Coordinates of C-alpha atoms in Angstrom, one line a residue:
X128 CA 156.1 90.7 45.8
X129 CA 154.3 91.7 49.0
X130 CA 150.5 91.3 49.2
X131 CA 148.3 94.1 49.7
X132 CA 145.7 94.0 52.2
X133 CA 142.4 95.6 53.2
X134 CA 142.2 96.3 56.5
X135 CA 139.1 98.8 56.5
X136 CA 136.5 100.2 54.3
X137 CA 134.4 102.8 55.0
X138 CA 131.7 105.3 52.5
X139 CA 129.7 108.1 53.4
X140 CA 125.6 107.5 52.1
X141 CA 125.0 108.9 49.1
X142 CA 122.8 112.1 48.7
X143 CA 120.9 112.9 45.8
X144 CA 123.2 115.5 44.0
X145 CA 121.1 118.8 43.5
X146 CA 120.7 121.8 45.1
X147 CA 117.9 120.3 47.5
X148 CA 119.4 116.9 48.2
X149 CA 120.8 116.5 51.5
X150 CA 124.5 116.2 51.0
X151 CA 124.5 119.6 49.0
X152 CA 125.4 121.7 52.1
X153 CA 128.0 119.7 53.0
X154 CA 131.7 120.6 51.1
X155 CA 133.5 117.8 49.3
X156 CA 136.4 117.7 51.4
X157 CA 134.2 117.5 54.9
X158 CA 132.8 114.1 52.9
X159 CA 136.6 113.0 52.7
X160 CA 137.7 114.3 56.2
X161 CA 134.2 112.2 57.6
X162 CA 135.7 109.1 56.4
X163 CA 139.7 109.9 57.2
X164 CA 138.5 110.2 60.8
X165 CA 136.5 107.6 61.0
X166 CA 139.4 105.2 60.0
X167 CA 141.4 106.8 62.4
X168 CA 139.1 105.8 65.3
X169 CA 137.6 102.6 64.1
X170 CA 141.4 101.1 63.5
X171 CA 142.7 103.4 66.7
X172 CA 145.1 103.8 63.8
X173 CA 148.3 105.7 64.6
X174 CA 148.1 108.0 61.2
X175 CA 152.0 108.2 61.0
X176 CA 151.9 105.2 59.7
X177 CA 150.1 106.2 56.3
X178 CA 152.1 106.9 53.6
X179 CA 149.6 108.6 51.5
X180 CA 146.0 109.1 50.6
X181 CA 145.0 108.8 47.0
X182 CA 142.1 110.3 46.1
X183 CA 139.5 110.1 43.1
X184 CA 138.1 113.2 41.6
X185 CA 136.3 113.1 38.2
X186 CA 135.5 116.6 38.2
X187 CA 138.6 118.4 40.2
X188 CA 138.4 122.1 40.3
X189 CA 136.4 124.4 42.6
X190 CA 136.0 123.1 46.0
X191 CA 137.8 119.9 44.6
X192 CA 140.3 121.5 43.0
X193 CA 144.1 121.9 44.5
X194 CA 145.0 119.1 46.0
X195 CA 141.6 117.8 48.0
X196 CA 143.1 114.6 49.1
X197 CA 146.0 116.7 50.7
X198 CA 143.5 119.1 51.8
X199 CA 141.0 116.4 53.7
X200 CA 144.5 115.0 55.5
X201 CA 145.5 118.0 57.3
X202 CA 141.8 119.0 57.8
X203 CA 141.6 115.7 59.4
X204 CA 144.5 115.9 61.9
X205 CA 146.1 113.4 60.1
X206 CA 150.0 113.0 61.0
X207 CA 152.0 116.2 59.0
X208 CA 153.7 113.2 57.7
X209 CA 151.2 111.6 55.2
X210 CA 150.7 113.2 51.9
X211 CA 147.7 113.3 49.5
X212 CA 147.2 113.4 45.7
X213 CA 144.3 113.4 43.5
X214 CA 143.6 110.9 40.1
X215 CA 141.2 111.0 37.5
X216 CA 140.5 108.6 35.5
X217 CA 136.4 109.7 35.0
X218 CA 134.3 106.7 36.7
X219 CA 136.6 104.2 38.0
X220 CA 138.6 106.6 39.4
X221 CA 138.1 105.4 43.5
X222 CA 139.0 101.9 41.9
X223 CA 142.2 102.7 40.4
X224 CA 143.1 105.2 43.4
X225 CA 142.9 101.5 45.3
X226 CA 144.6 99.7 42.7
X227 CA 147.5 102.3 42.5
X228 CA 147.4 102.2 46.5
X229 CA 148.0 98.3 46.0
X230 CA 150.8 98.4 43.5
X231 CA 152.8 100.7 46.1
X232 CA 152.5 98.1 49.1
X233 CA 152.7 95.4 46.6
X234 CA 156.2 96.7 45.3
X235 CA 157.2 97.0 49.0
X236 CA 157.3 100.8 49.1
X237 CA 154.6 102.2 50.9
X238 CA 153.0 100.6 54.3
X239 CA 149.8 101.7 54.3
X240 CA 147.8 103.9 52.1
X241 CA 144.5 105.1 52.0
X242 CA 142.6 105.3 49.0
X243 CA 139.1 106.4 47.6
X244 CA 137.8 108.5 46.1
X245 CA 134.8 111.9 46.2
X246 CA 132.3 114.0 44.6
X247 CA 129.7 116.4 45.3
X248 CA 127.8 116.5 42.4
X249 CA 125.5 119.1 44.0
X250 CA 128.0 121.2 44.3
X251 CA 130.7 121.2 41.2
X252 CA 128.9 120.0 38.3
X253 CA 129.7 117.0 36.1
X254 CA 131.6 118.7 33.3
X255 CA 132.4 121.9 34.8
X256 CA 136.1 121.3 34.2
X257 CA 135.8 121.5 30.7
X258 CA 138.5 118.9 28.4
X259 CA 139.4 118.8 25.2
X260 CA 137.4 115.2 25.0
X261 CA 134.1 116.5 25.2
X262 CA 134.8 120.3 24.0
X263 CA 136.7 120.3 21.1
X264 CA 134.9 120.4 18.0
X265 CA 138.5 119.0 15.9
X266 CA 138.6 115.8 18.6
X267 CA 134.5 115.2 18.9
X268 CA 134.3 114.7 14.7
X269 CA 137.2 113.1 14.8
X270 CA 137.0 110.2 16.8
X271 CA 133.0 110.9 17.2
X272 CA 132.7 111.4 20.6
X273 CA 129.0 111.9 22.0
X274 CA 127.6 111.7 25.6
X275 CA 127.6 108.6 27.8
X276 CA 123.5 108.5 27.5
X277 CA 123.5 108.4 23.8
X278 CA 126.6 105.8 24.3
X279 CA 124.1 103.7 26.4
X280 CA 121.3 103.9 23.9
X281 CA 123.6 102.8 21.0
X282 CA 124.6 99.6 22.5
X283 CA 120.7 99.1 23.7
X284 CA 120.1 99.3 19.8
X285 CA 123.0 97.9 18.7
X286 CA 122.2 94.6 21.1
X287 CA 118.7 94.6 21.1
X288 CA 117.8 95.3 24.3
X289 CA 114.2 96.9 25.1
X290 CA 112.9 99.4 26.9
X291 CA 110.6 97.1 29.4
X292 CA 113.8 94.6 30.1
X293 CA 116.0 97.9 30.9
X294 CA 113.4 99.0 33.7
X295 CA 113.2 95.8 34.8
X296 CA 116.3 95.6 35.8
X297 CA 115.9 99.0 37.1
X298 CA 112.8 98.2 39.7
X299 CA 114.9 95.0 41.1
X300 CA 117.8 97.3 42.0
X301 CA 115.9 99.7 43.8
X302 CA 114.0 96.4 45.5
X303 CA 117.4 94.8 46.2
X304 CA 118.7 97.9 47.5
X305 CA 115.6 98.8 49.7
X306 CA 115.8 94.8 51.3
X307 CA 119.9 95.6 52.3
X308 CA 118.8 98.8 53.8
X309 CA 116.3 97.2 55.5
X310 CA 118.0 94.2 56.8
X311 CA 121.3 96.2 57.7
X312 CA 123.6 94.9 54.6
X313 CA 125.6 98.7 54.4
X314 CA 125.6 99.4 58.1
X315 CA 129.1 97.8 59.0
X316 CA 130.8 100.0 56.4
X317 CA 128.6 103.1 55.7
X318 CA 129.8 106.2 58.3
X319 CA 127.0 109.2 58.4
X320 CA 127.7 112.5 57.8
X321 CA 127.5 115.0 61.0
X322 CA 127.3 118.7 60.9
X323 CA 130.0 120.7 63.2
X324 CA 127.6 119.8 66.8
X325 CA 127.6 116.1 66.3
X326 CA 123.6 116.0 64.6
X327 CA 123.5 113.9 62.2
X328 CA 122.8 114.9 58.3
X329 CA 122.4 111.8 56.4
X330 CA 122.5 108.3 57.2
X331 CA 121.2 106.3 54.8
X332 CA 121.4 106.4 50.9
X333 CA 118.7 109.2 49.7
X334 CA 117.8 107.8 46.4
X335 CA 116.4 104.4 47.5
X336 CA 112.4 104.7 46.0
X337 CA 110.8 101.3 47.5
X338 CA 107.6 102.5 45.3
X339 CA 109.6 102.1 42.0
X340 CA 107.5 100.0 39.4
X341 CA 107.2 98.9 36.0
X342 CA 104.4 101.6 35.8
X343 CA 105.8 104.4 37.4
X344 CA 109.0 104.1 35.3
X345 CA 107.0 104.0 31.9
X346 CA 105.9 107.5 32.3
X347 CA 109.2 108.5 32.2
X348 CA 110.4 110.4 28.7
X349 CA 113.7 108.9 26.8
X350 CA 116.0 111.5 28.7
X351 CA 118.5 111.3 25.2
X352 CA 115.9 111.3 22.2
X353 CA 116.1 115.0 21.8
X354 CA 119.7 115.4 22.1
X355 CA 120.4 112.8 20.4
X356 CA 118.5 114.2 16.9
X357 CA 118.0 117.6 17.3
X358 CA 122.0 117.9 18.3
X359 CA 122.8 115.6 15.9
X360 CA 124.5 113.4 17.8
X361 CA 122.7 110.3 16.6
X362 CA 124.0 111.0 13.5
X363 CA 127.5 111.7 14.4
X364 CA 127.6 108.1 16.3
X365 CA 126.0 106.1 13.5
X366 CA 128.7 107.3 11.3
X367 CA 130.8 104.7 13.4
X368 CA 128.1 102.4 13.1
X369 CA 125.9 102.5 9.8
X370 CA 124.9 98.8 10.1
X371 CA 122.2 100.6 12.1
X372 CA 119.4 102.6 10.8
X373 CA 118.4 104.8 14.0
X374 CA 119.4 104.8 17.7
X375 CA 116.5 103.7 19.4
X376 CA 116.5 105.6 22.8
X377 CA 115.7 103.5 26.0
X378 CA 117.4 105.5 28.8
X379 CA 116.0 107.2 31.0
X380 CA 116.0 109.0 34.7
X381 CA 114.9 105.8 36.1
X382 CA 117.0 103.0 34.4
X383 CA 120.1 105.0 34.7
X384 CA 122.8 106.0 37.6
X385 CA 121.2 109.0 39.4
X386 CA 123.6 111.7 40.2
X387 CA 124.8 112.0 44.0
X388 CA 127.2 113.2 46.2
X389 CA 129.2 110.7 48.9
X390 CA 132.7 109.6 49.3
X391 CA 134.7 106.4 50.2
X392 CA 137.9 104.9 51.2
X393 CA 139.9 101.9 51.9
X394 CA 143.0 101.3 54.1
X395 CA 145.5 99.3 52.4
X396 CA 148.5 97.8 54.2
X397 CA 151.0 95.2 54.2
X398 CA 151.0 92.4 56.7
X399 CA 154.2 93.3 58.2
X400 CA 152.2 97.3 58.6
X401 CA 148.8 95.7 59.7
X402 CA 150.8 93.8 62.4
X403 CA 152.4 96.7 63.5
X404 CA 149.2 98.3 64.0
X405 CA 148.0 95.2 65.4
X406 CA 145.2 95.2 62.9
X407 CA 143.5 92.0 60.9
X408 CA 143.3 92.3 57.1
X409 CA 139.5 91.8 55.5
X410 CA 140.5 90.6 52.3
X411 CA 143.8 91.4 50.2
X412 CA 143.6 92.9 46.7
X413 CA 144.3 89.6 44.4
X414 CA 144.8 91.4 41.3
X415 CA 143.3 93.7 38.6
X416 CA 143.6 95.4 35.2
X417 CA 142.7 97.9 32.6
X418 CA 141.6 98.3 28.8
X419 CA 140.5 100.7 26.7
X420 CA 137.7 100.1 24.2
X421 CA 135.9 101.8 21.0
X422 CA 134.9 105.3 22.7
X423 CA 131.8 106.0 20.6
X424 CA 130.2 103.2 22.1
X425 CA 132.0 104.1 24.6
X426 CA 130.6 101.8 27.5
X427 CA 131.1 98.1 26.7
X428 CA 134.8 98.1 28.4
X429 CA 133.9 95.7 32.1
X430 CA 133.5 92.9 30.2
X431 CA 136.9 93.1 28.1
X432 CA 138.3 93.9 30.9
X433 CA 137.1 91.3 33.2
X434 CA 138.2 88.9 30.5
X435 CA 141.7 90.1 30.5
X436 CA 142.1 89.9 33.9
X437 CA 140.4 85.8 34.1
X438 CA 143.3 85.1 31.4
X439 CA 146.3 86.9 33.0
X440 CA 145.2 85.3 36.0
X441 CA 144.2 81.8 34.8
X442 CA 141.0 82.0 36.2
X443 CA 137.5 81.6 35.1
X444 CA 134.0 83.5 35.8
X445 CA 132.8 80.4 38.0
X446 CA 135.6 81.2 40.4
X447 CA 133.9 85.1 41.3
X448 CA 131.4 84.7 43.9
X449 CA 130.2 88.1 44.1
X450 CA 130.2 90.6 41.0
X451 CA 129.8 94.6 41.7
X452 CA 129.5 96.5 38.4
X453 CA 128.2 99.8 38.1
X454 CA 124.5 100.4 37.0
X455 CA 126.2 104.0 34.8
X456 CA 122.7 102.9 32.6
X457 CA 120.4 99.9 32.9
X458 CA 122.3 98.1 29.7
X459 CA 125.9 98.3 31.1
X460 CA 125.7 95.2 33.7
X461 CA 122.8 93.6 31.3
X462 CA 125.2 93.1 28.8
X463 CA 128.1 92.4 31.3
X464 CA 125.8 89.7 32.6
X465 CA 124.9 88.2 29.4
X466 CA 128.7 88.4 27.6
X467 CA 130.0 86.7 30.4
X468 CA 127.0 84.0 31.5
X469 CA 126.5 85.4 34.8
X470 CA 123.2 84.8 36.9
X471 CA 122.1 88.1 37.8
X472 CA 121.9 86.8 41.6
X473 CA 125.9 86.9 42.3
X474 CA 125.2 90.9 40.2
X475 CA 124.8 94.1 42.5
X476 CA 123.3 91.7 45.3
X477 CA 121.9 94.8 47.0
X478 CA 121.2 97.1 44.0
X479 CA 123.4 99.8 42.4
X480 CA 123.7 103.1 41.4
X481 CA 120.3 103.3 39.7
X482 CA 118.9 102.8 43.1
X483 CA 121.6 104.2 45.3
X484 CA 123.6 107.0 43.2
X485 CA 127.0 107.4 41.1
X486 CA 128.5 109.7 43.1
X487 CA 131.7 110.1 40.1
X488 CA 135.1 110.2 41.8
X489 CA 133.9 108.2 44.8
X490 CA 131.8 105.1 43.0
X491 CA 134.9 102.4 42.4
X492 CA 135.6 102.6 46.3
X493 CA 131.6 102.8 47.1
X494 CA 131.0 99.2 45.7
X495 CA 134.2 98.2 46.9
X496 CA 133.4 98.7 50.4
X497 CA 129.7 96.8 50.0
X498 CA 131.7 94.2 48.0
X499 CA 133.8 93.4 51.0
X500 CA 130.9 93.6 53.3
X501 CA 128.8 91.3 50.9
X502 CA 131.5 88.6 51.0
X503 CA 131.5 88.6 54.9
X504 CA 128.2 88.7 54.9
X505 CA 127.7 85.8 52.7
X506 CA 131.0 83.8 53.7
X507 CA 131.6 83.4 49.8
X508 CA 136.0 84.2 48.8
X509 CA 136.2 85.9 45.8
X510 CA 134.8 89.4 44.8
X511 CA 135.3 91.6 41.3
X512 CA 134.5 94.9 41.1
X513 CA 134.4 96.5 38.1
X514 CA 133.2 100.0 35.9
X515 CA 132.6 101.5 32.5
X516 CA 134.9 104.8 31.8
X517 CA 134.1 107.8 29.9
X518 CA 136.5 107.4 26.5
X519 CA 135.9 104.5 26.1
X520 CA 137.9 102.5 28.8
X521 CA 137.0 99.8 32.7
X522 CA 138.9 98.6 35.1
X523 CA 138.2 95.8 37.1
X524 CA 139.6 94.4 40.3
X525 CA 139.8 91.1 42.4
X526 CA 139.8 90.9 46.0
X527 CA 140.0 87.6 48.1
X528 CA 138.2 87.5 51.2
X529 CA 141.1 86.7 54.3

């Protein structure tokens, strides 16, 4: 079996995802056609070479409807050669575009491959695709099916975790994340976003609040509470759980992922491709895997899945160096942490998405790329990445530093 490389990764920053947040003039495939180019000229790449460009897209219809990954290649001058296609599989759908990039070089058929993933929040909203999932009455009673904030909340409740250690948590992401902006951790892979005369539109990551506190965030309302009991919803998920009494909600705007717009990607190539191209590799995509889990709760599948991946690999957590997990809520890498024994200080090293955004489609390739960066930047091997899936589901990924 042939190894698959990474030879590049690039992101765009991520803009807050409403109508005033900086990214929301800018269309979904211009964020994807930013970073196509901008592989094209860091690499002097000859884009012949690519094979294909898999693309993430949680919410795929609208402007990122038909095809965008096809769309962003030919809008990027991209050989008429390389094809496009677009996955979903909700969060993690960047990492498993890269994964399935990996298996193709891996099994010897492709060369190179791009892969990543997008979303403009600002401009197609979350759920505006609709999906039996989250729609139908028949499928929501059925396997009792409520929203990822309530999800959150449960396993807060169900694992005892309080408010005041949630925003804790919270306040060191934004700090950790307002140090590597400072200090120049995202600048060898984040690419800003220009308008049509070169001017630039965004550079940095727009949801970065240095004044975050303990004090600040306590005057922030449970953002689930009402849905949660005036829908019913509570009720509906402690059906699956009556060992509880209530849900005690914890979440909030500030402990949880804050919804953005951005994009990212990764070049992945063989050696016998990156040699052609007379490129060096960065790291090389050691291995990764999949699980589902109980979809109520919905949100407890990185760990699982990390565990899965340790065994089939013989490995243990001491070999990781560096561990990227999504901050979807403030409890999601707590309990990663604490299932697993890891010291928060190999955890989101320079903050998450409660500090920096969850731009959907885009977010497995977005701490991808600062994964890589961070294990340069530290000179440690091994790096996980890894995310919580709507349904019920993760996936997490090993790379190896080269």
């Amino acid at each position: 079996m042939a190894i698959a490389y990474i030879y590049d990764a690039v992101r765009t920053p991520r803009g807050r995802g409403k109508v005033d947040g900086t990214l929301h003039e800018v269309q979904p495939v211009t964020l994807l056609t930013t970073l196509l180019r901008a592989i094209h000229e860091r690499n002097n790449l000859d884009t012949s070479l690519v094979d294909d460009v898999i693309a993430g897209c949680v919410t795929p219809v609208g402007e990122q409807g038909s095809d965008i990954a096809r769309t962003a290649v030919l809008e990027a001058g991209y050989a008429q050669s390389v094809a496009g296609v677009q996955i979903n599989r909700f969060c993690s759908s960047a990492l498993e575009a890269i994964n399935m990039a990996s298996a193709h070089v891996m099994a010897g058929m492709y060369d190179f491959v791009i892969a990543g993933g997008v979303e403009s929040m600002s401009r197609v909203p979350m759920g505006f695709d609709g999906g039996a999932l989250f729609t139908s009455p028949e499928i929501i009673g059925k396997h009792k099916i409520v929203p990822q904030g309530i999800s959150a909340d449960l396993i807060a409740t169900k694992y005892g975790y309080k408010r005041d250690e949630l925003d804790k948590f919270a306040v060191e992401s934004h700090r950790r994340a307002t140090y590597a902006q400072q200090n120049g951790h995202f600048n060898k892979g984040r690419v800003p976003v220009k308008d049509n005369l070169g001017l630039t539109i965004l550079e940095n990551d727009e949801g970065i609040r240095p004044e975050t506190t303990m004090e600040s965030l306590a005057q922030l309302k449970p953002a689930f509470e009402m849905m949660g009991q005036m829908g019913g919803l509570d009720a509906l998920a402690l059906q699956k759980y009556p060992e509880l009494a209530t849900i005690n909600h914890v979440h909030h705007a500030g402990n949880a992922s804050q919804i953005s717009d951005g994009a990212a990607l990764l070049l992945i190539g063989s050696e016998e491709a990156g040699k052609k191209a007379g490129l060096k590799p960065r790291a090389k995509i050691h291995s990764y895997a999949v699980i589902g889990s109980e979809p109520t709760i919905m949100l407890t599948g990185p760990a699982p899945s990390t565990q899965k991946l340790l065994k089939r690999n013989g490995m243990n957590i001491s070999d990781i160096d560096i561990f990227e997990v999504n901050e979807a809520f403030a409890v999601v890498p707590m309990l990663y942490a604490d299932i697993l024994g890891i010291d928060y200080a190999k955890m989101n090293p320079n903050g998450g998405a409660i500090a920096m955004g969850h731009p959907l489609g885009a977010t497995g390739a977005v701490i991808m790329s600062v994964l890589i960066d961070e294990l340069e930047r530290q000179n440690k091997q091994m790096g996980l990445a890894t995310l919580c899936v709507g349904g019920g589901m993760a996936v997490s990924t090993i790379i190896e530093r080269v």
